[in-house]
mmCIF file of C-alpha atoms and ligand atoms in Angstrom:
data_model
loop_
_atom_site.group_PDB
_atom_site.id
_atom_site.type_symbol
_atom_site.label_atom_id
_atom_site.label_comp_id
_atom_site.label_asym_id
_atom_site.label_seq_id
_atom_site.Cartn_x
_atom_site.Cartn_y
_atom_site.Cartn_z
ATOM 1 C CA UNK E 545 43.748 -47.205 -50.711
ATOM 2 C CA UNK E 546 44.136 -50.790 -52.791
ATOM 3 C CA UNK E 547 45.530 -52.685 -50.146
ATOM 4 C CA UNK E 548 43.785 -52.384 -46.219
ATOM 5 C CA UNK E 549 46.347 -53.657 -43.460
ATOM 6 C CA UNK E 550 44.956 -56.152 -41.236
ATOM 7 C CA UNK E 551 45.781 -56.549 -37.519
ATOM 8 C CA UNK E 552 48.293 -53.272 -38.055
ATOM 9 C CA UNK E 553 47.295 -49.464 -37.670
ATOM 10 C CA UNK E 554 47.998 -46.690 -39.693
ATOM 11 C CA UNK E 555 48.357 -43.509 -41.253
ATOM 12 C CA UNK E 556 46.586 -42.274 -44.593
ATOM 13 C CA UNK E 557 46.598 -38.445 -45.233
ATOM 14 C CA UNK E 558 44.235 -36.354 -47.756
ATOM 15 C CA UNK E 559 45.884 -33.203 -48.481
ATOM 16 C CA UNK E 560 45.614 -30.712 -51.227
ATOM 17 C CA UNK E 561 44.576 -26.871 -51.775
ATOM 18 C CA UNK E 562 40.373 -25.222 -50.540
ATOM 19 C CA UNK E 563 38.133 -26.737 -52.196
ATOM 20 C CA UNK E 564 39.981 -30.134 -53.413
ATOM 21 C CA UNK E 565 37.443 -32.407 -51.446
ATOM 22 C CA UNK E 566 39.431 -32.946 -48.758
ATOM 23 C CA UNK E 567 36.447 -32.734 -45.616
ATOM 24 C CA UNK E 568 34.582 -34.746 -47.900
ATOM 25 C CA UNK E 569 36.894 -37.535 -48.917
ATOM 26 C CA UNK E 570 37.755 -38.205 -45.089
ATOM 27 C CA UNK E 571 33.680 -37.868 -43.997
ATOM 28 C CA UNK E 572 33.462 -40.699 -47.153
ATOM 29 C CA UNK E 573 35.656 -42.702 -45.424
ATOM 30 C CA UNK E 574 34.900 -42.386 -42.011
ATOM 31 C CA UNK E 575 31.051 -42.786 -42.787
ATOM 32 C CA UNK E 576 32.335 -46.044 -44.671
ATOM 33 C CA UNK E 577 34.323 -47.116 -40.799
ATOM 34 C CA UNK E 578 31.041 -46.133 -39.216
ATOM 35 C CA UNK E 579 29.089 -48.666 -41.754
ATOM 36 C CA UNK E 580 31.369 -51.886 -40.930
ATOM 37 C CA UNK E 581 30.720 -51.122 -37.413
ATOM 38 C CA UNK E 582 34.306 -50.046 -36.535
ATOM 39 C CA UNK E 583 34.086 -46.993 -33.787
ATOM 40 C CA UNK E 584 35.137 -43.929 -34.848
ATOM 41 C CA UNK E 585 35.919 -40.908 -33.683
ATOM 42 C CA UNK E 586 36.191 -37.540 -35.810
ATOM 43 C CA UNK E 587 38.402 -34.037 -34.157
ATOM 44 C CA UNK E 588 39.483 -31.069 -35.923
ATOM 45 C CA UNK E 589 40.592 -27.731 -34.734
ATOM 46 C CA UNK E 590 38.849 -25.400 -33.083
ATOM 47 C CA UNK E 591 40.755 -22.422 -34.750
ATOM 48 C CA UNK E 592 38.340 -23.994 -38.190
ATOM 49 C CA UNK E 593 35.081 -22.301 -36.492
ATOM 50 C CA UNK E 594 33.616 -21.449 -40.183
ATOM 51 C CA UNK E 595 30.472 -23.457 -39.728
ATOM 52 C CA UNK E 596 29.531 -25.686 -36.972
ATOM 53 C CA UNK E 597 31.766 -26.588 -33.163
ATOM 54 C CA UNK E 598 30.461 -30.037 -32.760
ATOM 55 C CA UNK E 599 30.156 -30.843 -36.761
ATOM 56 C CA UNK E 600 33.038 -31.488 -39.414
ATOM 57 C CA UNK E 601 31.377 -29.848 -42.565
ATOM 58 C CA UNK E 602 32.668 -29.523 -46.157
ATOM 59 C CA UNK E 603 32.032 -26.690 -48.426
ATOM 60 C CA UNK E 604 29.422 -28.807 -49.986
ATOM 61 C CA UNK E 605 27.850 -28.545 -46.777
ATOM 62 C CA UNK E 606 28.510 -32.600 -46.018
ATOM 63 C CA UNK E 607 28.765 -33.239 -42.425
ATOM 64 C CA UNK E 608 29.622 -35.233 -39.879
ATOM 65 C CA UNK E 609 29.483 -34.871 -36.484
ATOM 66 C CA UNK E 610 32.987 -33.958 -34.788
ATOM 67 C CA UNK E 611 34.741 -32.792 -31.458
ATOM 68 C CA UNK E 612 36.688 -29.849 -31.946
ATOM 69 C CA UNK E 613 39.601 -29.238 -29.777
ATOM 70 C CA UNK E 614 41.497 -26.365 -28.779
ATOM 71 C CA UNK E 615 44.500 -27.942 -29.627
ATOM 72 C CA UNK E 616 46.629 -31.712 -29.241
ATOM 73 C CA UNK E 617 46.039 -31.740 -25.024
ATOM 74 C CA UNK E 618 42.432 -31.768 -26.294
ATOM 75 C CA UNK E 619 42.384 -34.018 -28.129
ATOM 76 C CA UNK E 620 44.250 -36.406 -26.121
ATOM 77 C CA UNK E 621 41.897 -35.311 -23.236
ATOM 78 C CA UNK E 622 38.626 -36.446 -25.699
ATOM 79 C CA UNK E 623 40.297 -39.090 -27.306
ATOM 80 C CA UNK E 624 38.110 -42.399 -26.075
ATOM 81 C CA UNK E 625 41.346 -44.972 -25.765
ATOM 82 C CA UNK E 626 39.356 -47.945 -27.154
ATOM 83 C CA UNK E 627 38.741 -46.072 -30.099
ATOM 84 C CA UNK E 628 39.424 -48.163 -33.579
ATOM 85 C CA UNK E 629 39.309 -45.617 -36.647
ATOM 86 C CA UNK E 630 40.583 -41.811 -35.788
ATOM 87 C CA UNK E 631 39.985 -38.463 -38.066
ATOM 88 C CA UNK E 632 41.292 -35.412 -38.159
ATOM 89 C CA UNK E 633 40.167 -32.371 -40.690
ATOM 90 C CA UNK E 634 42.337 -29.376 -40.628
ATOM 91 C CA UNK E 635 45.055 -31.266 -39.911
ATOM 92 C CA UNK E 636 48.061 -28.757 -40.589
ATOM 93 C CA UNK E 637 46.725 -25.905 -37.556
ATOM 94 C CA UNK E 638 48.170 -28.185 -34.999
ATOM 95 C CA UNK E 639 51.981 -27.995 -34.265
ATOM 96 C CA UNK E 640 54.169 -31.015 -35.058
ATOM 97 C CA UNK E 641 53.897 -33.159 -31.705
ATOM 98 C CA UNK E 642 50.965 -34.250 -33.583
ATOM 99 C CA UNK E 643 52.716 -36.517 -36.530
ATOM 100 C CA UNK E 644 54.721 -38.460 -33.613
ATOM 101 C CA UNK E 645 51.137 -38.381 -31.866
ATOM 102 C CA UNK E 646 49.098 -40.054 -34.674
ATOM 103 C CA UNK E 647 52.120 -41.938 -35.227
ATOM 104 C CA UNK E 648 51.977 -43.539 -31.566
ATOM 105 C CA UNK E 649 48.255 -44.173 -32.567
ATOM 106 C CA UNK E 650 49.008 -46.143 -35.649
ATOM 107 C CA UNK E 651 51.216 -48.365 -33.656
ATOM 108 C CA UNK E 652 48.717 -49.177 -31.253
ATOM 109 C CA UNK E 653 46.533 -50.421 -34.160
ATOM 110 C CA UNK E 654 44.514 -47.471 -34.567
ATOM 111 C CA UNK E 655 43.837 -45.894 -37.829
ATOM 112 C CA UNK E 656 44.036 -42.185 -38.840
ATOM 113 C CA UNK E 657 42.819 -40.407 -40.946
ATOM 114 C CA UNK E 658 44.272 -36.865 -41.546
ATOM 115 C CA UNK E 659 42.780 -34.496 -44.078
ATOM 116 C CA UNK E 660 44.896 -31.116 -44.585
ATOM 117 C CA UNK E 661 46.399 -28.116 -46.496
ATOM 118 C CA UNK E 662 49.827 -29.700 -48.321
ATOM 119 C CA UNK E 663 50.799 -25.793 -48.771
ATOM 120 C CA UNK E 664 49.386 -22.156 -47.449
ATOM 121 C CA UNK E 665 48.365 -19.265 -49.333
ATOM 122 C CA UNK E 666 51.959 -18.844 -50.576
ATOM 123 C CA UNK E 667 52.813 -22.483 -51.835
ATOM 124 C CA UNK E 668 54.560 -22.754 -48.613
ATOM 125 C CA UNK E 669 54.506 -26.235 -47.080
ATOM 126 C CA UNK E 670 52.339 -25.828 -44.080
ATOM 127 C CA UNK E 671 53.719 -27.043 -40.674
ATOM 128 C CA UNK E 672 52.988 -30.536 -39.769
ATOM 129 C CA UNK E 673 52.081 -31.712 -43.633
ATOM 130 C CA UNK E 674 55.528 -32.482 -44.737
ATOM 131 C CA UNK E 675 55.826 -34.649 -41.924
ATOM 132 C CA UNK E 676 52.485 -36.408 -42.140
ATOM 133 C CA UNK E 677 53.329 -36.711 -46.018
ATOM 134 C CA UNK E 678 57.047 -38.833 -44.871
ATOM 135 C CA UNK E 679 55.751 -41.431 -42.194
ATOM 136 C CA UNK E 680 51.810 -42.083 -43.537
ATOM 137 C CA UNK E 681 51.096 -45.195 -45.551
ATOM 138 C CA UNK E 682 48.881 -43.927 -47.957
ATOM 139 C CA UNK E 683 48.595 -40.765 -49.902
ATOM 140 C CA UNK E 684 46.064 -38.785 -51.240
ATOM 141 C CA UNK E 685 46.368 -36.037 -52.868
ATOM 142 C CA UNK E 686 43.329 -33.513 -54.485
ATOM 143 C CA UNK E 687 42.949 -30.978 -56.822
ATOM 144 C CA UNK E 688 40.355 -28.270 -56.876
ATOM 145 C CA UNK E 689 39.105 -26.488 -60.344
ATOM 146 C CA UNK E 690 40.926 -23.395 -60.821
ATOM 147 C CA UNK E 691 38.984 -20.308 -60.681
ATOM 148 C CA UNK E 692 40.079 -18.164 -62.735
ATOM 149 C CA UNK E 693 40.546 -20.873 -65.959
ATOM 150 C CA UNK E 694 39.048 -23.912 -65.122
ATOM 151 C CA UNK E 695 41.963 -25.791 -65.081
ATOM 152 C CA UNK E 696 43.293 -28.221 -62.137
ATOM 153 C CA UNK E 697 44.206 -26.305 -59.116
ATOM 154 C CA UNK E 698 46.735 -27.288 -55.922
ATOM 155 C CA UNK E 699 46.847 -23.804 -54.977
ATOM 156 C CA UNK E 700 44.676 -21.725 -52.390
ATOM 157 C CA UNK E 701 44.679 -17.983 -53.263
ATOM 158 C CA UNK E 702 43.957 -15.832 -50.653
ATOM 159 C CA UNK E 703 42.128 -13.075 -51.745
ATOM 160 C CA UNK E 704 42.550 -10.501 -48.571
ATOM 161 C CA UNK E 705 45.482 -8.492 -47.481
ATOM 162 C CA UNK E 706 46.984 -10.416 -44.689
ATOM 163 C CA UNK E 707 50.264 -11.729 -43.504
ATOM 164 C CA UNK E 708 49.541 -14.573 -41.294
ATOM 165 C CA UNK E 709 49.900 -17.686 -42.433
ATOM 166 C CA UNK E 710 46.733 -18.558 -40.498
ATOM 167 C CA UNK E 711 44.104 -17.156 -41.394
ATOM 168 C CA UNK E 712 40.860 -18.860 -41.665
ATOM 169 C CA UNK E 713 38.936 -18.911 -44.770
ATOM 170 C CA UNK E 714 35.642 -18.084 -46.360
ATOM 171 C CA UNK E 715 35.399 -19.114 -49.886
ATOM 172 C CA UNK E 716 35.367 -15.416 -50.039
ATOM 173 C CA UNK E 717 38.996 -14.395 -48.415
ATOM 174 C CA UNK E 718 40.307 -17.459 -51.115
ATOM 175 C CA UNK E 719 39.872 -19.370 -54.168
ATOM 176 C CA UNK E 720 41.395 -22.073 -56.381
ATOM 177 C CA UNK E 721 44.520 -21.619 -58.289
ATOM 178 C CA UNK E 722 46.227 -23.403 -61.022
ATOM 179 C CA UNK E 723 50.527 -22.495 -60.999
ATOM 180 C CA UNK E 724 50.021 -20.581 -63.732
ATOM 181 C CA UNK E 725 47.059 -18.132 -62.151
ATOM 182 C CA UNK E 726 48.347 -18.830 -59.292
ATOM 183 C CA UNK E 727 52.160 -16.324 -59.770
ATOM 184 C CA UNK E 728 49.967 -14.179 -62.087
ATOM 185 C CA UNK E 729 48.718 -13.111 -57.959
ATOM 186 C CA UNK E 730 51.973 -13.604 -55.989
ATOM 187 C CA UNK E 731 55.639 -14.151 -59.068
ATOM 188 C CA UNK E 732 57.827 -16.705 -57.615
ATOM 189 C CA UNK E 733 60.233 -14.072 -57.515
ATOM 190 C CA UNK E 734 57.970 -11.779 -54.870
ATOM 191 C CA UNK E 735 58.618 -14.398 -52.137
ATOM 192 C CA UNK E 736 61.778 -14.075 -50.802
ATOM 193 C CA UNK E 737 63.524 -17.383 -49.426
ATOM 194 C CA UNK E 738 63.955 -16.518 -46.831
ATOM 195 C CA UNK E 739 60.099 -16.917 -46.401
ATOM 196 C CA UNK E 740 60.513 -19.738 -48.497
ATOM 197 C CA UNK E 741 62.299 -21.466 -46.120
ATOM 198 C CA UNK E 742 60.621 -19.819 -42.949
ATOM 199 C CA UNK E 743 58.331 -23.397 -42.187
ATOM 200 C CA UNK E 744 61.080 -26.051 -42.755
ATOM 201 C CA UNK E 745 63.728 -23.846 -40.626
ATOM 202 C CA UNK E 746 61.093 -23.193 -38.096
ATOM 203 C CA UNK E 747 60.694 -27.186 -37.150
ATOM 204 C CA UNK E 748 64.348 -28.001 -37.207
HETATM 205 P P1 LIG C 608 38.321 -28.834 -48.530
HETATM 206 O O1 LIG C 608 38.315 -29.735 -47.682
HETATM 207 O O2 LIG C 608 38.898 -29.475 -49.677
HETATM 208 O O3 LIG C 608 38.698 -27.427 -48.524
HETATM 209 P P2 LIG C 608 35.771 -29.149 -49.308
HETATM 210 O O4 LIG C 608 35.262 -30.878 -48.990
HETATM 211 O O5 LIG C 608 34.993 -28.869 -47.558
HETATM 212 O O6 LIG C 608 37.200 -29.408 -49.817
HETATM 213 O O7 LIG C 608 34.631 -29.153 -50.530
HETATM 214 C C1 LIG C 608 35.148 -29.527 -51.467
HETATM 215 C C2 LIG C 608 33.084 -28.871 -51.955
HETATM 216 O O8 LIG C 608 33.705 -27.708 -52.581
HETATM 217 C C3 LIG C 608 32.814 -30.083 -53.954
HETATM 218 O O9 LIG C 608 32.655 -30.527 -54.126
HETATM 219 C C4 LIG C 608 32.680 -28.566 -54.711
HETATM 220 O O10 LIG C 608 31.031 -28.398 -54.502
HETATM 221 C C5 LIG C 608 32.804 -27.385 -53.250
HETATM 222 N N1 LIG C 608 33.871 -26.305 -54.132
HETATM 223 C C6 LIG C 608 33.722 -24.386 -54.405
HETATM 224 N N2 LIG C 608 34.805 -24.759 -55.204
HETATM 225 C C7 LIG C 608 35.372 -25.075 -55.573
HETATM 226 C C8 LIG C 608 36.635 -25.499 -57.079
HETATM 227 N N3 LIG C 608 37.104 -23.657 -56.963
HETATM 228 N N4 LIG C 608 36.487 -26.667 -57.159
HETATM 229 C C9 LIG C 608 36.191 -27.725 -56.770
HETATM 230 N N5 LIG C 608 34.996 -27.629 -55.901
HETATM 231 C C10 LIG C 608 34.522 -26.680 -55.305
HETATM 232 ZN ZN1 LIG C 609 44.046 -21.376 -63.347
#
């Protein structure tokens, strides 16, 4: 970020595929806010129980204490009304209302940092992420390294055979892939148009 606003709130989005460093970047920003003596709260969806319930942990095992919440209502209940900086990891798992709630927080002067997958395992826009990308002030799109060829990777490829969009990942179930290596697994023509638009039509 180049310019840091003063006396107003805003929303920052950190997006990209799995293993791209979204959680690390979220932890970095929140740690710096701590150094600046700002009050910070970190949330993550309860669904993401890969590592610990009371911490946000990256694939490289960096961690920061956080609160796992079942849904947006639980997040609201756990939120300190005086907190200055709010971080939400794996925000793609929340319902669409999370976007307007974060807007309210930003409108009331808070700095909101959300991190999440912008695409699901088929390359489709994930849940509330398209809206976040529209309404936020700052966007950081990270890439991982394609495990097949070493190129920058912007997609998460699911190795497991399971049609559910929400399948909480372990390192063995997903791998970061570039466009070409992703297409070798999922030729674009194999995804029906109806499925491609599934998320956006569900949001109307
Ligand atoms: P995200 O939140 O985007 O899933 P994390 O912040 O949890 O990412 O983890 C990022 C870390 O994952 C990297 O710093 C690196 O140590 C590790 N990593 C494992 N596989 C890869 C990969 N294919 N590309 C890049 N980083 C990887
Ligand atoms: Zn590749």
